[in-house]
Amino acid sequence: MTESRGLVLVVEDERHIAEVQRLYLVREGFGVHVEGDGAAGLAAARRMRPVAIVLDIGLPGLDGISFCRALRDADDWTPVLLVTARGEEADRILGLELGADDYLTKPFSPRELVARVKTVLRRAAGPPGERAGRHGRLTVDPAARTVHLDGEPVELTTTEFNLLTHLLKHGGQVLTREQLLAGVWGYPSYRDTRMVDVFVSQLRAKLGDACPIRTVRGVGYSAPGAGR
Ligand code: CA
């Protein structure tokens, strides 16, 4: 038996879709557990501690949005890849605001799913060996993946943390939304850039006026460079 890349929890009520997801993830070396309704999925997440969750929005029992909210309310920051159908854009944005890390729109190719799961996991692991740094009232430790505001810990999702550290790492530069999608989410080309705005809003809501991210009108976002 080869070593597993970790357990992925798939919460999906359409059995044929769940089965395709399971097959492709298993082929890539992941362990996979499937649940067909939201409440059972949430119980499995708590019991099994998966490395990532592939979460359908439209679920019987507890929908994906409520699932995400319950997970984050319990301080569970397991990366969540949201699966949405066309026409569920409002739900998708809400899901991202509630702490999902990325999304896929049905129909998607199984290869796209595998690539997205690997990307959220790579991002969750973070870049090794970087030292903690102070940014105004914030202390950001990339290795420990912690942020403190005036000495108090701030809970950030994987993606919020990655967006913040990516902008800080490129301090003094203005990054376009497309560059941020590529650098933080790993998208090779244009995608819905409003996702970037959603996550910047989340960071501002959590960090208040200590948030170092500035909007550069008509271009993108920036954080101050070192020593500023
Ligand atoms: Ca469904």
CSV table of C-alpha atoms and ligand atoms in Angstrom, one decimal:
chain,number,residue,atom,x,y,z
A,1,MET,CA,0.0,0.0,0.0
A,2,THR,CA,1.4,3.4,-1.0
A,3,GLU,CA,1.3,6.3,1.4
A,4,SER,CA,-1.9,8.3,1.2
A,5,ARG,CA,-1.8,12.0,0.5
A,6,GLY,CA,-4.5,12.3,3.2
A,7,LEU,CA,-8.2,11.9,3.4
A,8,VAL,CA,-10.5,14.1,1.3
A,9,LEU,CA,-14.2,14.3,2.4
A,10,VAL,CA,-16.6,14.6,-0.5
A,11,VAL,CA,-20.1,15.8,0.4
A,12,GLU,CA,-22.3,15.4,-2.7
A,13,ASP,CA,-25.8,14.0,-3.0
A,14,GLU,CA,-25.6,13.1,-6.7
A,15,ARG,CA,-24.1,9.7,-6.5
A,16,HIS,CA,-22.6,9.5,-10.0
A,17,ILE,CA,-20.8,12.8,-9.5
A,18,ALA,CA,-19.5,11.7,-6.1
A,19,GLU,CA,-18.3,8.4,-7.6
A,20,VAL,CA,-16.4,10.2,-10.3
A,21,GLN,CA,-14.8,12.5,-7.8
A,22,ARG,CA,-13.9,9.6,-5.6
A,23,LEU,CA,-12.3,7.6,-8.4
A,24,TYR,CA,-10.1,10.5,-9.6
A,25,LEU,CA,-9.0,11.5,-6.1
A,26,VAL,CA,-8.2,7.9,-5.2
A,27,ARG,CA,-6.2,7.6,-8.4
A,28,GLU,CA,-4.1,10.6,-7.3
A,29,GLY,CA,-3.3,8.9,-4.0
A,30,PHE,CA,-5.9,10.5,-1.7
A,31,GLY,CA,-8.1,8.5,0.7
A,32,VAL,CA,-11.7,9.5,0.1
A,33,HIS,CA,-14.8,9.4,2.2
A,34,VAL,CA,-18.2,10.3,0.7
A,35,GLU,CA,-21.3,11.5,2.4
A,36,GLY,CA,-24.6,12.3,0.6
A,37,ASP,CA,-26.2,14.8,3.0
A,38,GLY,CA,-24.9,17.9,4.8
A,39,ALA,CA,-25.5,16.8,8.4
A,40,ALA,CA,-23.7,13.5,7.9
A,41,GLY,CA,-21.0,15.3,6.1
A,42,LEU,CA,-20.5,17.7,9.0
A,43,ALA,CA,-20.4,14.8,11.4
A,44,ALA,CA,-17.8,13.1,9.2
A,45,ALA,CA,-15.7,16.3,9.1
A,46,ARG,CA,-15.6,16.4,12.8
A,47,ARG,CA,-14.9,12.7,13.3
A,48,MET,CA,-12.4,12.1,10.5
A,49,ARG,CA,-10.4,15.4,10.3
A,50,PRO,CA,-10.0,15.3,6.5
A,51,VAL,CA,-7.2,17.3,4.9
A,52,ALA,CA,-9.7,19.0,2.6
A,53,ILE,CA,-13.5,19.0,1.9
A,54,VAL,CA,-15.1,19.0,-1.5
A,55,LEU,CA,-18.5,20.5,-0.7
A,56,ASP,CA,-21.6,20.6,-2.9
A,57,ILE,CA,-23.8,23.7,-2.2
A,58,GLY,CA,-27.2,22.0,-2.9
A,59,LEU,CA,-27.5,19.2,-0.3
A,60,PRO,CA,-30.4,17.7,1.6
A,61,GLY,CA,-30.5,18.2,5.3
A,62,LEU,CA,-27.9,20.9,5.7
A,63,ASP,CA,-26.9,22.9,2.6
A,64,GLY,CA,-23.3,23.7,1.7
A,65,ILE,CA,-23.6,27.3,2.9
A,66,SER,CA,-24.8,26.3,6.4
A,67,PHE,CA,-22.2,23.5,6.5
A,68,CYS,CA,-19.4,26.0,5.8
A,69,ARG,CA,-20.7,28.4,8.5
A,70,ALA,CA,-21.0,25.6,11.1
A,71,LEU,CA,-17.5,24.4,10.3
A,72,ARG,CA,-15.9,27.9,10.6
A,73,ASP,CA,-18.0,28.7,13.7
A,74,ALA,CA,-16.4,25.7,15.3
A,75,ASP,CA,-12.9,27.1,14.5
A,76,ASP,CA,-12.4,24.3,11.9
A,77,TRP,CA,-10.2,25.8,9.1
A,78,THR,CA,-10.0,22.7,6.9
A,79,PRO,CA,-9.7,23.9,3.3
A,80,VAL,CA,-13.1,23.8,1.6
A,81,LEU,CA,-13.6,23.5,-2.2
A,82,LEU,CA,-17.1,24.6,-2.9
A,83,VAL,CA,-19.0,22.9,-5.8
A,84,THR,CA,-21.7,25.1,-7.3
A,85,ALA,CA,-24.2,24.8,-10.1
A,86,ARG,CA,-24.8,27.4,-12.7
A,87,GLY,CA,-27.1,30.1,-11.4
A,88,GLU,CA,-25.9,29.7,-7.8
A,89,GLU,CA,-23.5,32.7,-8.0
A,90,ALA,CA,-25.0,34.5,-5.0
A,91,ASP,CA,-24.6,31.3,-3.0
A,92,ARG,CA,-21.0,30.9,-4.2
A,93,ILE,CA,-20.1,34.4,-3.1
A,94,LEU,CA,-21.8,33.8,0.3
A,95,GLY,CA,-19.9,30.5,0.6
A,96,LEU,CA,-16.6,32.3,0.0
A,97,GLU,CA,-17.5,34.9,2.6
A,98,LEU,CA,-18.3,32.2,5.0
A,99,GLY,CA,-14.8,30.7,4.7
A,100,ALA,CA,-14.7,28.4,1.6
A,101,ASP,CA,-11.4,28.6,-0.1
A,102,ASP,CA,-12.2,28.1,-3.7
A,103,TYR,CA,-15.0,26.9,-6.0
A,104,LEU,CA,-15.8,24.8,-9.0
A,105,THR,CA,-18.8,25.2,-11.2
A,106,LYS,CA,-20.6,22.1,-12.5
A,107,PRO,CA,-20.0,20.6,-14.9
A,108,PHE,CA,-16.3,20.4,-14.3
A,109,SER,CA,-13.7,17.9,-15.4
A,110,PRO,CA,-12.4,15.5,-12.8
A,111,ARG,CA,-8.9,16.7,-13.7
A,112,GLU,CA,-9.9,20.2,-12.8
A,113,LEU,CA,-11.2,18.9,-9.4
A,114,VAL,CA,-8.0,17.1,-8.7
A,115,ALA,CA,-5.9,20.2,-9.6
A,116,ARG,CA,-8.0,22.4,-7.4
A,117,VAL,CA,-7.8,20.0,-4.4
A,118,LYS,CA,-4.0,19.9,-4.8
A,119,THR,CA,-3.8,23.7,-5.0
A,120,VAL,CA,-5.8,24.3,-1.8
A,121,LEU,CA,-3.7,21.8,0.0
A,122,ARG,CA,-0.4,23.3,-1.3
A,123,ARG,CA,-1.7,26.7,-0.2
A,124,ALA,CA,-2.7,25.4,3.2
A,125,ALA,CA,0.8,24.0,3.7
A,126,GLY,CA,2.3,27.4,2.9
A,127,PRO,CA,5.8,28.4,2.0
A,128,PRO,CA,8.3,26.9,4.4
A,129,GLY,CA,11.0,28.7,6.3
A,130,GLU,CA,9.7,32.3,6.2
A,131,ARG,CA,10.2,34.3,9.3
A,132,ALA,CA,7.5,36.3,11.2
A,133,GLY,CA,7.3,40.0,10.4
A,134,ARG,CA,5.6,43.0,11.8
A,135,HIS,CA,3.4,45.1,9.5
A,136,GLY,CA,2.1,48.0,11.5
A,137,ARG,CA,-0.1,46.6,14.3
A,138,LEU,CA,0.0,43.1,12.7
A,139,THR,CA,2.4,40.3,13.3
A,140,VAL,CA,2.3,37.8,10.5
A,141,ASP,CA,4.1,34.4,10.9
A,142,PRO,CA,4.1,32.5,7.6
A,143,ALA,CA,5.6,29.4,9.1
A,144,ALA,CA,3.1,29.1,12.0
A,145,ARG,CA,0.4,30.6,9.7
A,146,THR,CA,-0.7,32.9,12.5
A,147,VAL,CA,-1.7,36.6,12.5
A,148,HIS,CA,-1.8,38.8,15.6
A,149,LEU,CA,-3.4,42.2,15.8
A,150,ASP,CA,-2.1,44.2,18.8
A,151,GLY,CA,-0.9,40.9,20.2
A,152,GLU,CA,-4.3,39.2,19.9
A,153,PRO,CA,-4.7,36.2,17.5
A,154,VAL,CA,-6.9,36.8,14.5
A,155,GLU,CA,-8.6,33.8,12.9
A,156,LEU,CA,-8.1,33.8,9.1
A,157,THR,CA,-9.1,31.2,6.6
A,158,THR,CA,-6.4,29.5,4.5
A,159,THR,CA,-7.2,31.7,1.6
A,160,GLU,CA,-7.5,35.0,3.5
A,161,PHE,CA,-4.1,34.2,5.1
A,162,ASN,CA,-2.5,33.4,1.7
A,163,LEU,CA,-3.9,36.6,0.1
A,164,LEU,CA,-2.5,38.7,2.9
A,165,THR,CA,0.9,37.1,2.9
A,166,HIS,CA,1.1,37.2,-0.9
A,167,LEU,CA,0.4,41.0,-0.9
A,168,LEU,CA,2.9,41.6,2.0
A,169,LYS,CA,5.5,39.5,0.2
A,170,HIS,CA,5.1,41.8,-2.8
A,171,GLY,CA,5.0,44.9,-0.6
A,172,GLY,CA,5.3,48.1,-2.5
A,173,GLN,CA,4.0,46.6,-5.8
A,174,VAL,CA,0.5,46.9,-7.2
A,175,LEU,CA,-0.9,43.6,-8.1
A,176,THR,CA,-3.8,43.2,-10.5
A,177,ARG,CA,-6.7,41.0,-9.7
A,178,GLU,CA,-5.6,38.6,-12.4
A,179,GLN,CA,-2.1,38.5,-10.8
A,180,LEU,CA,-3.6,37.8,-7.4
A,181,LEU,CA,-5.8,35.0,-8.9
A,182,ALA,CA,-2.7,33.4,-10.4
A,183,GLY,CA,-0.5,33.9,-7.4
A,184,VAL,CA,-2.9,33.0,-4.6
A,185,TRP,CA,-5.4,30.7,-6.2
A,186,GLY,CA,-3.1,29.2,-8.9
A,187,TYR,CA,-5.4,30.1,-11.8
A,188,PRO,CA,-3.4,30.1,-15.0
A,189,SER,CA,-5.7,32.5,-16.8
A,190,TYR,CA,-8.6,34.9,-16.4
A,191,ARG,CA,-11.4,33.8,-14.1
A,192,ASP,CA,-14.1,35.6,-12.1
A,193,THR,CA,-11.9,38.4,-10.5
A,194,ARG,CA,-14.7,39.4,-8.0
A,195,MET,CA,-13.5,36.5,-5.9
A,196,VAL,CA,-10.4,38.6,-5.1
A,197,ASP,CA,-12.6,41.5,-4.0
A,198,VAL,CA,-14.6,39.2,-1.7
A,199,PHE,CA,-11.5,38.1,0.1
A,200,VAL,CA,-10.1,41.6,0.4
A,201,SER,CA,-13.4,42.6,2.0
A,202,GLN,CA,-13.1,39.7,4.4
A,203,LEU,CA,-9.6,40.7,5.4
A,204,ARG,CA,-10.7,44.3,6.0
A,205,ALA,CA,-13.6,43.2,8.1
A,206,LYS,CA,-11.4,41.1,10.3
A,207,LEU,CA,-8.4,43.4,10.5
A,208,GLY,CA,-10.2,46.8,10.5
A,209,ASP,CA,-7.9,49.8,9.9
A,210,ALA,CA,-4.9,47.6,10.7
A,211,CYS,CA,-5.4,45.9,7.3
A,212,PRO,CA,-2.4,46.9,5.2
A,213,ILE,CA,-4.2,46.3,1.8
A,214,ARG,CA,-4.9,49.3,-0.2
A,215,THR,CA,-7.1,49.6,-3.3
A,216,VAL,CA,-5.4,51.0,-6.3
A,217,ARG,CA,-8.3,52.3,-8.4
A,218,GLY,CA,-8.5,50.8,-11.8
A,219,VAL,CA,-5.5,48.5,-11.2
A,220,GLY,CA,-5.7,46.2,-8.2
A,221,TYR,CA,-4.3,46.0,-4.7
A,222,SER,CA,-1.1,46.7,-2.9
A,223,ALA,CA,0.5,46.5,0.6
A,224,PRO,CA,3.2,48.8,1.8
A,225,GLY,CA,6.8,47.8,1.1
A,226,ALA,CA,9.3,47.0,3.9
A,227,GLY,CA,10.2,49.8,6.2
A,228,ARG,CA,7.1,51.9,5.4
B,1,CA,CA,-26.5,18.7,-5.1
